[in-house]
Amino acid sequence: MLNKIKELRQELESATAAALDDVEALRLRFISKKGQLSQLFEEFKTVSPEQKRAVGQAINELKTFALEKINLLRESFENRGEQDVHSDLTRPSEPLRLGARHPLSIVRNEIIDIFGHIGFNVAEGPEIEDDWHVFSALNFPPEHPARDMQDTFFIQRSPDVLLRTHTSSVQVRVMEKTPPPIRSIFPGRVYRNEAISARAHCLFHQVEGLLIDENVSFADLKQVLLYFSRELFGEKSEIRLRPSYFPFTEPSAEMDVSCSICGGKGCNICKGTGWLEILGCGMVDPNVLTFCGIDPKKYTGYAFGMGIERIAMLKFGISDIRLFFENDVRFLRQFSGVA
Ligand code: PHE
């Protein structure tokens, strides 16, 4: 009987399979109910007690070997099967997931596009700034609270190195080196020393606009802002300007756009007023022109500034500003295909 076991083992060792059918044949021959192993176990009952130990061990070893061998052969076909899937060029391909643009990029690009159509080019400035470009040249009085560490991130106190709190600093840089006419927008990141909540963050993004030329009036500003709002929020959008104050513009205003969600009837997004505040604007203060080397008797101009997060929140119905900075793919994936 030991000889028979040896022969079967040799047969198994040299067994090959050209197809899955061959593996199945091997399985039937060795480990099915009527296979060789069952027969061996049957014969085992008649083995003399002295031989039982050796024969029993041999049969068990053969069984383990048979199972391993058959599994190995089967696996080799399964793997080959997978390779066949990949090399079959007629099969439809695996769906490839396309990335999405960040909602802030979508809105920034849209704003750049809208102003690009009416001749505004794009300029950028540094995020790490000095007091002159962020405050002094913009006519901030020395005691203005924005100059306080409470409101602004200072990197160094004297000479002042700080993170810009608004993109108006780029106005100054552009006016200092470009003779009018100027017609530009400045997108960029800004920083404020604020507690982080659903509505406020210590970093966010703005787009600033600046136009300097001869005979520029407040009516020009109003017309451009109306054009912008209708492009961004739809043809039916209305705007209203409320008097306001900024050190660098005179007169100054805040602009509201009619609520695009309820169409001006009043809802919880516009808190029942029908209006959404989206930007600050005004005529560039003559002091600022003088500080930047532009003759205020010859030139006038307007400036405006808006927060990109705020506009993205209104456009996409996002209720928490922190979502923009968490990079949760479940949030970001929702914008695939938007732009
Ligand atoms: N810089 C202002 C702000 O951050 C916005 C603004 C820009 C206002 C230009 C008027 C003119 O709130």
Short mmCIF file of C-alpha atoms and ligand atoms in Angstrom, two decimals:
data_model
loop_
_atom_site.label_atom_id
_atom_site.label_comp_id
_atom_site.label_asym_id
_atom_site.label_seq_id
_atom_site.Cartn_x
_atom_site.Cartn_y
_atom_site.Cartn_z
CA MET A 1 0.00 0.00 0.00
CA LEU A 2 2.86 2.35 0.74
CA ASN A 3 4.07 1.78 -2.81
CA LYS A 4 0.71 2.73 -4.22
CA ILE A 5 0.77 5.95 -2.20
CA LYS A 6 4.24 6.73 -3.54
CA GLU A 7 3.12 6.23 -7.13
CA LEU A 8 0.11 8.47 -6.66
CA ARG A 9 2.34 11.14 -5.18
CA GLN A 10 4.67 10.97 -8.17
CA GLU A 11 1.70 11.22 -10.49
CA LEU A 12 0.52 14.32 -8.65
CA GLU A 13 3.98 15.89 -8.64
CA SER A 14 4.29 15.66 -12.39
CA ALA A 15 0.70 16.63 -13.10
CA THR A 16 0.20 19.73 -15.24
CA ALA A 17 -2.95 21.37 -16.48
CA ALA A 18 -3.48 23.07 -19.83
CA ALA A 19 -6.98 24.20 -18.91
CA LEU A 20 -9.30 24.40 -15.94
CA ASP A 21 -10.89 21.16 -17.13
CA ASP A 22 -7.60 19.36 -16.46
CA VAL A 23 -7.60 20.68 -12.89
CA GLU A 24 -11.15 19.43 -12.45
CA ALA A 25 -10.15 16.01 -13.81
CA LEU A 26 -7.32 15.87 -11.31
CA ARG A 27 -9.68 16.80 -8.51
CA LEU A 28 -12.13 14.07 -9.52
CA ARG A 29 -9.34 11.51 -9.73
CA PHE A 30 -7.88 12.32 -6.32
CA ILE A 31 -10.23 13.99 -3.92
CA SER A 32 -13.79 13.40 -5.04
CA LYS A 33 -15.96 10.90 -3.13
CA LYS A 34 -14.92 8.07 -5.41
CA GLY A 35 -11.39 9.33 -5.89
CA GLN A 36 -8.09 7.69 -5.07
CA LEU A 37 -7.89 9.16 -1.60
CA SER A 38 -11.30 7.86 -0.57
CA GLN A 39 -10.26 4.47 -1.82
CA LEU A 40 -7.06 4.65 0.18
CA PHE A 41 -8.97 5.52 3.33
CA GLU A 42 -11.26 2.60 2.58
CA GLU A 43 -8.29 0.23 2.20
CA PHE A 44 -6.74 1.68 5.34
CA LYS A 45 -9.35 -0.19 7.40
CA THR A 46 -7.73 -3.50 6.35
CA VAL A 47 -4.16 -2.46 7.15
CA SER A 48 -2.51 -4.48 9.93
CA PRO A 49 -2.22 -2.71 13.28
CA GLU A 50 1.61 -2.51 13.06
CA GLN A 51 1.43 -0.68 9.75
CA LYS A 52 -1.47 1.59 10.58
CA ARG A 53 0.69 4.40 11.89
CA ALA A 54 3.01 4.65 8.88
CA VAL A 55 0.25 4.15 6.30
CA GLY A 56 -2.09 6.58 7.99
CA GLN A 57 0.58 9.26 8.01
CA ALA A 58 1.41 8.64 4.35
CA ILE A 59 -2.23 8.91 3.27
CA ASN A 60 -2.69 12.14 5.20
CA GLU A 61 0.43 13.62 3.64
CA LEU A 62 -0.79 12.63 0.21
CA LYS A 63 -4.13 14.24 0.90
CA THR A 64 -2.54 17.55 1.98
CA PHE A 65 -0.27 17.50 -1.04
CA ALA A 66 -3.16 16.78 -3.41
CA LEU A 67 -5.23 19.64 -2.04
CA GLU A 68 -2.32 22.09 -2.28
CA LYS A 69 -1.40 21.04 -5.79
CA ILE A 70 -4.95 21.29 -7.10
CA ASN A 71 -5.48 24.68 -5.48
CA LEU A 72 -2.22 25.95 -6.92
CA LEU A 73 -3.14 24.84 -10.42
CA ARG A 74 -6.59 26.39 -10.10
CA GLU A 75 -5.19 29.69 -8.83
CA SER A 76 -2.78 29.89 -11.71
CA PHE A 77 -5.79 29.84 -14.03
CA GLU A 78 -7.72 32.37 -12.02
CA ASN A 79 -4.78 34.81 -12.16
CA ARG A 80 -4.41 34.24 -15.82
CA GLY A 81 -8.09 35.00 -16.13
CA GLU A 82 -7.54 38.42 -14.58
CA GLN A 83 -4.72 39.19 -16.93
CA ASP A 84 -6.99 38.29 -19.80
CA VAL A 85 -9.50 40.87 -18.60
CA HIS A 86 -6.86 43.59 -18.74
CA SER A 87 -5.48 42.62 -22.06
CA ASP A 88 -8.89 42.43 -23.71
CA LEU A 89 -8.88 45.73 -25.53
CA THR A 90 -12.48 45.37 -26.64
CA ARG A 91 -13.81 45.53 -23.08
CA PRO A 92 -15.16 48.87 -21.84
CA SER A 93 -12.47 50.47 -19.67
CA GLU A 94 -12.62 50.83 -15.89
CA PRO A 95 -14.32 54.14 -15.07
CA LEU A 96 -11.62 56.71 -14.25
CA ARG A 97 -12.61 59.20 -11.61
CA LEU A 98 -11.89 62.77 -12.68
CA GLY A 99 -10.84 65.23 -10.01
CA ALA A 100 -12.89 68.33 -9.26
CA ARG A 101 -11.86 71.95 -9.07
CA HIS A 102 -12.04 73.45 -5.61
CA PRO A 103 -15.23 75.55 -5.27
CA LEU A 104 -13.12 78.62 -4.44
CA SER A 105 -11.17 78.18 -7.69
CA ILE A 106 -14.41 77.78 -9.61
CA VAL A 107 -15.77 81.06 -8.25
CA ARG A 108 -12.45 82.91 -8.57
CA ASN A 109 -12.11 81.84 -12.21
CA GLU A 110 -15.66 82.89 -12.92
CA ILE A 111 -15.05 86.35 -11.43
CA ILE A 112 -11.81 86.71 -13.43
CA ASP A 113 -13.72 85.73 -16.58
CA ILE A 114 -16.56 88.18 -16.00
CA PHE A 115 -14.19 91.12 -15.51
CA GLY A 116 -11.92 89.88 -18.29
CA HIS A 117 -14.76 90.41 -20.74
CA ILE A 118 -14.81 94.13 -19.97
CA GLY A 119 -11.07 94.62 -20.14
CA PHE A 120 -9.85 94.03 -16.58
CA ASN A 121 -6.53 92.21 -16.36
CA VAL A 122 -5.29 90.23 -13.34
CA ALA A 123 -2.45 91.19 -11.00
CA GLU A 124 -1.20 89.66 -7.78
CA GLY A 125 0.79 90.80 -4.78
CA PRO A 126 2.54 89.22 -1.78
CA GLU A 127 0.64 87.75 1.17
CA ILE A 128 3.40 88.83 3.55
CA GLU A 129 3.25 92.60 3.54
CA ASP A 130 4.31 95.71 5.38
CA ASP A 131 2.36 98.41 7.15
CA TRP A 132 2.69 100.83 4.24
CA HIS A 133 0.93 98.69 1.62
CA VAL A 134 -1.78 97.28 3.92
CA PHE A 135 -2.56 100.37 6.01
CA SER A 136 -0.62 103.64 5.66
CA ALA A 137 -0.83 104.13 1.91
CA LEU A 138 -4.52 103.23 2.15
CA ASN A 139 -5.15 106.18 4.45
CA PHE A 140 -5.68 104.19 7.65
CA PRO A 141 -5.24 106.59 10.62
CA PRO A 142 -2.45 105.60 13.05
CA GLU A 143 -4.91 104.55 15.76
CA HIS A 144 -7.06 102.36 13.49
CA PRO A 145 -7.95 99.06 15.23
CA ALA A 146 -6.87 96.97 12.22
CA ARG A 147 -3.30 97.92 13.09
CA ASP A 148 -3.73 96.12 16.37
CA MET A 149 -2.33 92.63 17.02
CA GLN A 150 -5.89 91.71 18.03
CA ASP A 151 -7.04 91.98 14.45
CA THR A 152 -3.95 91.40 12.32
CA PHE A 153 -1.30 88.69 12.32
CA PHE A 154 2.04 90.40 12.79
CA ILE A 155 5.16 88.46 11.90
CA GLN A 156 7.39 91.20 13.25
CA ARG A 157 6.58 94.52 14.94
CA SER A 158 9.31 96.91 13.91
CA PRO A 159 9.87 97.22 11.10
CA ASP A 160 6.36 95.90 10.53
CA VAL A 161 5.97 92.59 8.74
CA LEU A 162 2.43 91.26 8.65
CA LEU A 163 -0.01 89.05 6.79
CA ARG A 164 -2.21 91.20 4.57
CA THR A 165 -5.74 91.62 5.89
CA HIS A 166 -7.20 92.55 2.50
CA THR A 167 -6.19 92.54 -1.17
CA SER A 168 -6.39 96.36 -1.21
CA SER A 169 -2.62 96.21 -0.62
CA VAL A 170 -2.25 95.13 -4.25
CA GLN A 171 -3.98 98.38 -5.32
CA VAL A 172 -1.11 100.27 -3.76
CA ARG A 173 1.55 98.11 -5.39
CA VAL A 174 -0.06 98.41 -8.83
CA MET A 175 -0.63 102.18 -8.57
CA GLU A 176 2.95 102.72 -7.40
CA LYS A 177 4.41 101.15 -10.48
CA THR A 178 1.79 101.55 -13.23
CA PRO A 179 0.86 104.93 -14.71
CA PRO A 180 -2.94 105.25 -15.39
CA PRO A 181 -5.11 104.11 -17.02
CA ILE A 182 -5.37 101.07 -14.74
CA ARG A 183 -8.10 98.46 -15.07
CA SER A 184 -7.25 95.39 -12.98
CA ILE A 185 -8.54 92.84 -10.54
CA PHE A 186 -6.48 91.23 -7.80
CA PRO A 187 -7.50 87.82 -6.50
CA GLY A 188 -5.71 86.43 -3.46
CA ARG A 189 -5.62 85.04 0.04
CA VAL A 190 -5.94 87.28 3.10
CA TYR A 191 -5.56 86.72 6.85
CA ARG A 192 -7.33 88.09 9.90
CA ASN A 193 -6.89 87.29 13.55
CA GLU A 194 -10.42 86.00 14.05
CA ALA A 195 -11.96 83.14 15.97
CA ILE A 196 -12.84 80.36 13.53
CA SER A 197 -16.55 79.60 13.24
CA ALA A 198 -19.08 78.55 10.61
CA ARG A 199 -19.18 82.16 9.38
CA ALA A 200 -15.60 83.41 9.86
CA HIS A 201 -12.11 82.05 9.30
CA CYS A 202 -8.64 83.40 9.98
CA LEU A 203 -7.83 82.99 6.32
CA PHE A 204 -10.04 83.57 3.32
CA HIS A 205 -9.90 84.90 -0.22
CA GLN A 206 -10.84 88.18 -1.82
CA VAL A 207 -10.99 89.69 -5.26
CA GLU A 208 -10.20 93.39 -5.45
CA GLY A 209 -10.99 95.58 -8.44
CA LEU A 210 -9.38 98.88 -9.38
CA LEU A 211 -10.02 101.30 -12.21
CA ILE A 212 -8.10 104.58 -12.52
CA ASP A 213 -8.51 106.95 -15.47
CA GLU A 214 -9.58 110.47 -16.31
CA ASN A 215 -13.22 111.35 -15.58
CA VAL A 216 -14.20 108.15 -13.81
CA SER A 217 -17.41 108.61 -11.83
CA PHE A 218 -19.48 106.74 -9.27
CA ALA A 219 -21.99 106.02 -12.04
CA ASP A 220 -19.28 104.03 -13.88
CA LEU A 221 -18.70 101.97 -10.74
CA LYS A 222 -22.40 101.29 -10.34
CA GLN A 223 -22.79 100.16 -13.95
CA VAL A 224 -19.84 97.77 -13.73
CA LEU A 225 -21.14 96.27 -10.49
CA LEU A 226 -24.60 95.75 -12.00
CA TYR A 227 -23.05 94.04 -15.02
CA PHE A 228 -20.96 91.85 -12.70
CA SER A 229 -23.90 90.84 -10.50
CA ARG A 230 -26.07 89.89 -13.46
CA GLU A 231 -23.29 87.80 -14.97
CA LEU A 232 -22.65 86.03 -11.69
CA PHE A 233 -26.15 85.64 -10.23
CA GLY A 234 -28.35 85.85 -13.31
CA GLU A 235 -30.06 88.44 -15.53
CA LYS A 236 -32.78 89.22 -13.02
CA SER A 237 -30.34 90.32 -10.31
CA GLU A 238 -30.75 93.79 -8.87
CA ILE A 239 -28.22 95.65 -6.79
CA ARG A 240 -28.44 98.33 -4.15
CA LEU A 241 -25.67 100.47 -2.69
CA ARG A 242 -25.70 101.50 0.96
CA PRO A 243 -23.45 104.29 2.22
CA SER A 244 -20.52 102.93 4.20
CA TYR A 245 -17.02 103.82 5.28
CA PHE A 246 -13.54 102.65 4.29
CA PRO A 247 -10.43 104.79 4.91
CA PHE A 248 -9.27 104.37 1.31
CA THR A 249 -12.48 105.26 -0.56
CA GLU A 250 -14.65 108.38 -0.49
CA PRO A 251 -17.55 108.10 -0.88
CA SER A 252 -17.78 104.44 0.15
CA ALA A 253 -20.60 101.96 -0.17
CA GLU A 254 -21.56 98.41 0.52
CA MET A 255 -23.32 96.56 -2.24
CA ASP A 256 -26.19 94.13 -1.81
CA VAL A 257 -27.47 91.89 -4.54
CA SER A 258 -31.09 90.69 -4.65
CA CYS A 259 -31.27 87.23 -3.07
CA SER A 260 -30.76 84.67 -5.81
CA ILE A 261 -32.34 81.96 -3.68
CA CYS A 262 -35.77 83.47 -3.06
CA GLY A 263 -35.65 86.04 -5.88
CA GLY A 264 -35.94 88.90 -3.38
CA LYS A 265 -39.06 87.69 -1.57
CA GLY A 266 -37.22 86.93 1.66
CA CYS A 267 -35.88 83.59 2.91
CA ASN A 268 -33.63 82.31 5.67
CA ILE A 269 -30.46 82.81 3.58
CA CYS A 270 -31.14 86.55 3.17
CA LYS A 271 -32.73 86.63 6.66
CA GLY A 272 -36.02 87.73 5.20
CA THR A 273 -34.63 90.96 3.70
CA GLY A 274 -34.45 89.82 0.06
CA TRP A 275 -30.88 91.22 -0.14
CA LEU A 276 -27.40 89.73 0.27
CA GLU A 277 -24.38 91.85 1.08
CA ILE A 278 -21.50 90.87 -1.19
CA LEU A 279 -18.94 93.64 -1.51
CA GLY A 280 -17.46 96.94 -0.40
CA CYS A 281 -16.62 99.68 -2.87
CA GLY A 282 -16.12 103.38 -3.44
CA MET A 283 -14.20 106.10 -5.24
CA VAL A 284 -10.48 105.91 -4.51
CA ASP A 285 -9.67 108.55 -1.87
CA PRO A 286 -7.51 111.37 -3.35
CA ASN A 287 -5.06 110.84 -0.45
CA VAL A 288 -4.47 107.27 -1.62
CA LEU A 289 -3.79 108.44 -5.19
CA THR A 290 -1.28 110.99 -3.85
CA PHE A 291 0.43 108.39 -1.61
CA CYS A 292 0.84 106.16 -4.66
CA GLY A 293 2.24 108.88 -6.91
CA ILE A 294 -0.88 109.53 -9.02
CA ASP A 295 -2.14 113.09 -9.53
CA PRO A 296 -5.66 113.27 -8.00
CA LYS A 297 -6.44 116.44 -9.96
CA LYS A 298 -6.03 114.62 -13.22
CA TYR A 299 -7.21 111.14 -12.31
CA THR A 300 -10.10 109.58 -10.44
CA GLY A 301 -11.02 105.95 -10.00
CA TYR A 302 -13.02 103.38 -8.16
CA ALA A 303 -12.21 100.24 -6.21
CA PHE A 304 -14.24 97.33 -4.91
CA GLY A 305 -13.48 94.22 -2.91
CA MET A 306 -15.39 91.02 -2.27
CA GLY A 307 -14.90 87.75 -0.38
CA ILE A 308 -14.74 84.65 -2.58
CA GLU A 309 -15.91 82.32 0.21
CA ARG A 310 -19.01 84.39 0.80
CA ILE A 311 -19.96 84.33 -2.87
CA ALA A 312 -19.22 80.59 -3.15
CA MET A 313 -21.39 79.94 -0.09
CA LEU A 314 -24.28 81.87 -1.65
CA LYS A 315 -23.85 80.32 -5.08
CA PHE A 316 -23.58 76.71 -3.91
CA GLY A 317 -25.69 76.91 -0.75
CA ILE A 318 -22.79 76.09 1.60
CA SER A 319 -23.50 76.90 5.22
CA ASP A 320 -20.08 76.48 6.88
CA ILE A 321 -16.96 78.35 5.73
CA ARG A 322 -14.68 75.74 7.35
CA LEU A 323 -15.65 73.19 4.69
CA PHE A 324 -13.48 75.08 2.18
CA PHE A 325 -10.33 74.35 4.14
CA GLU A 326 -10.86 70.81 5.40
CA ASN A 327 -10.26 69.10 2.06
CA ASP A 328 -12.83 66.41 2.77
CA VAL A 329 -13.13 64.60 -0.56
CA ARG A 330 -16.83 63.94 0.05
CA PHE A 331 -17.37 67.72 0.01
CA LEU A 332 -14.96 68.41 -2.84
CA ARG A 333 -16.25 65.65 -5.13
CA GLN A 334 -19.61 67.39 -5.32
CA PHE A 335 -18.02 70.02 -7.54
CA SER A 336 -16.76 67.70 -10.23
CA GLY A 337 -18.14 68.76 -13.56
CA VAL A 338 -19.22 72.20 -12.30
CA ALA A 339 -16.44 74.04 -14.14
N1 PHE B 1 -10.73 96.03 1.51
C1 PHE B 1 -12.10 96.05 1.92
C2 PHE B 1 -12.34 94.89 2.88
O1 PHE B 1 -11.51 94.04 3.02
C3 PHE B 1 -13.04 95.94 0.76
C4 PHE B 1 -12.97 97.12 -0.17
C5 PHE B 1 -12.15 97.10 -1.25
C6 PHE B 1 -13.73 98.25 0.05
C7 PHE B 1 -12.07 98.18 -2.13
C8 PHE B 1 -13.68 99.32 -0.80
C9 PHE B 1 -12.86 99.29 -1.88
O2 PHE B 1 -13.37 94.82 3.53
#
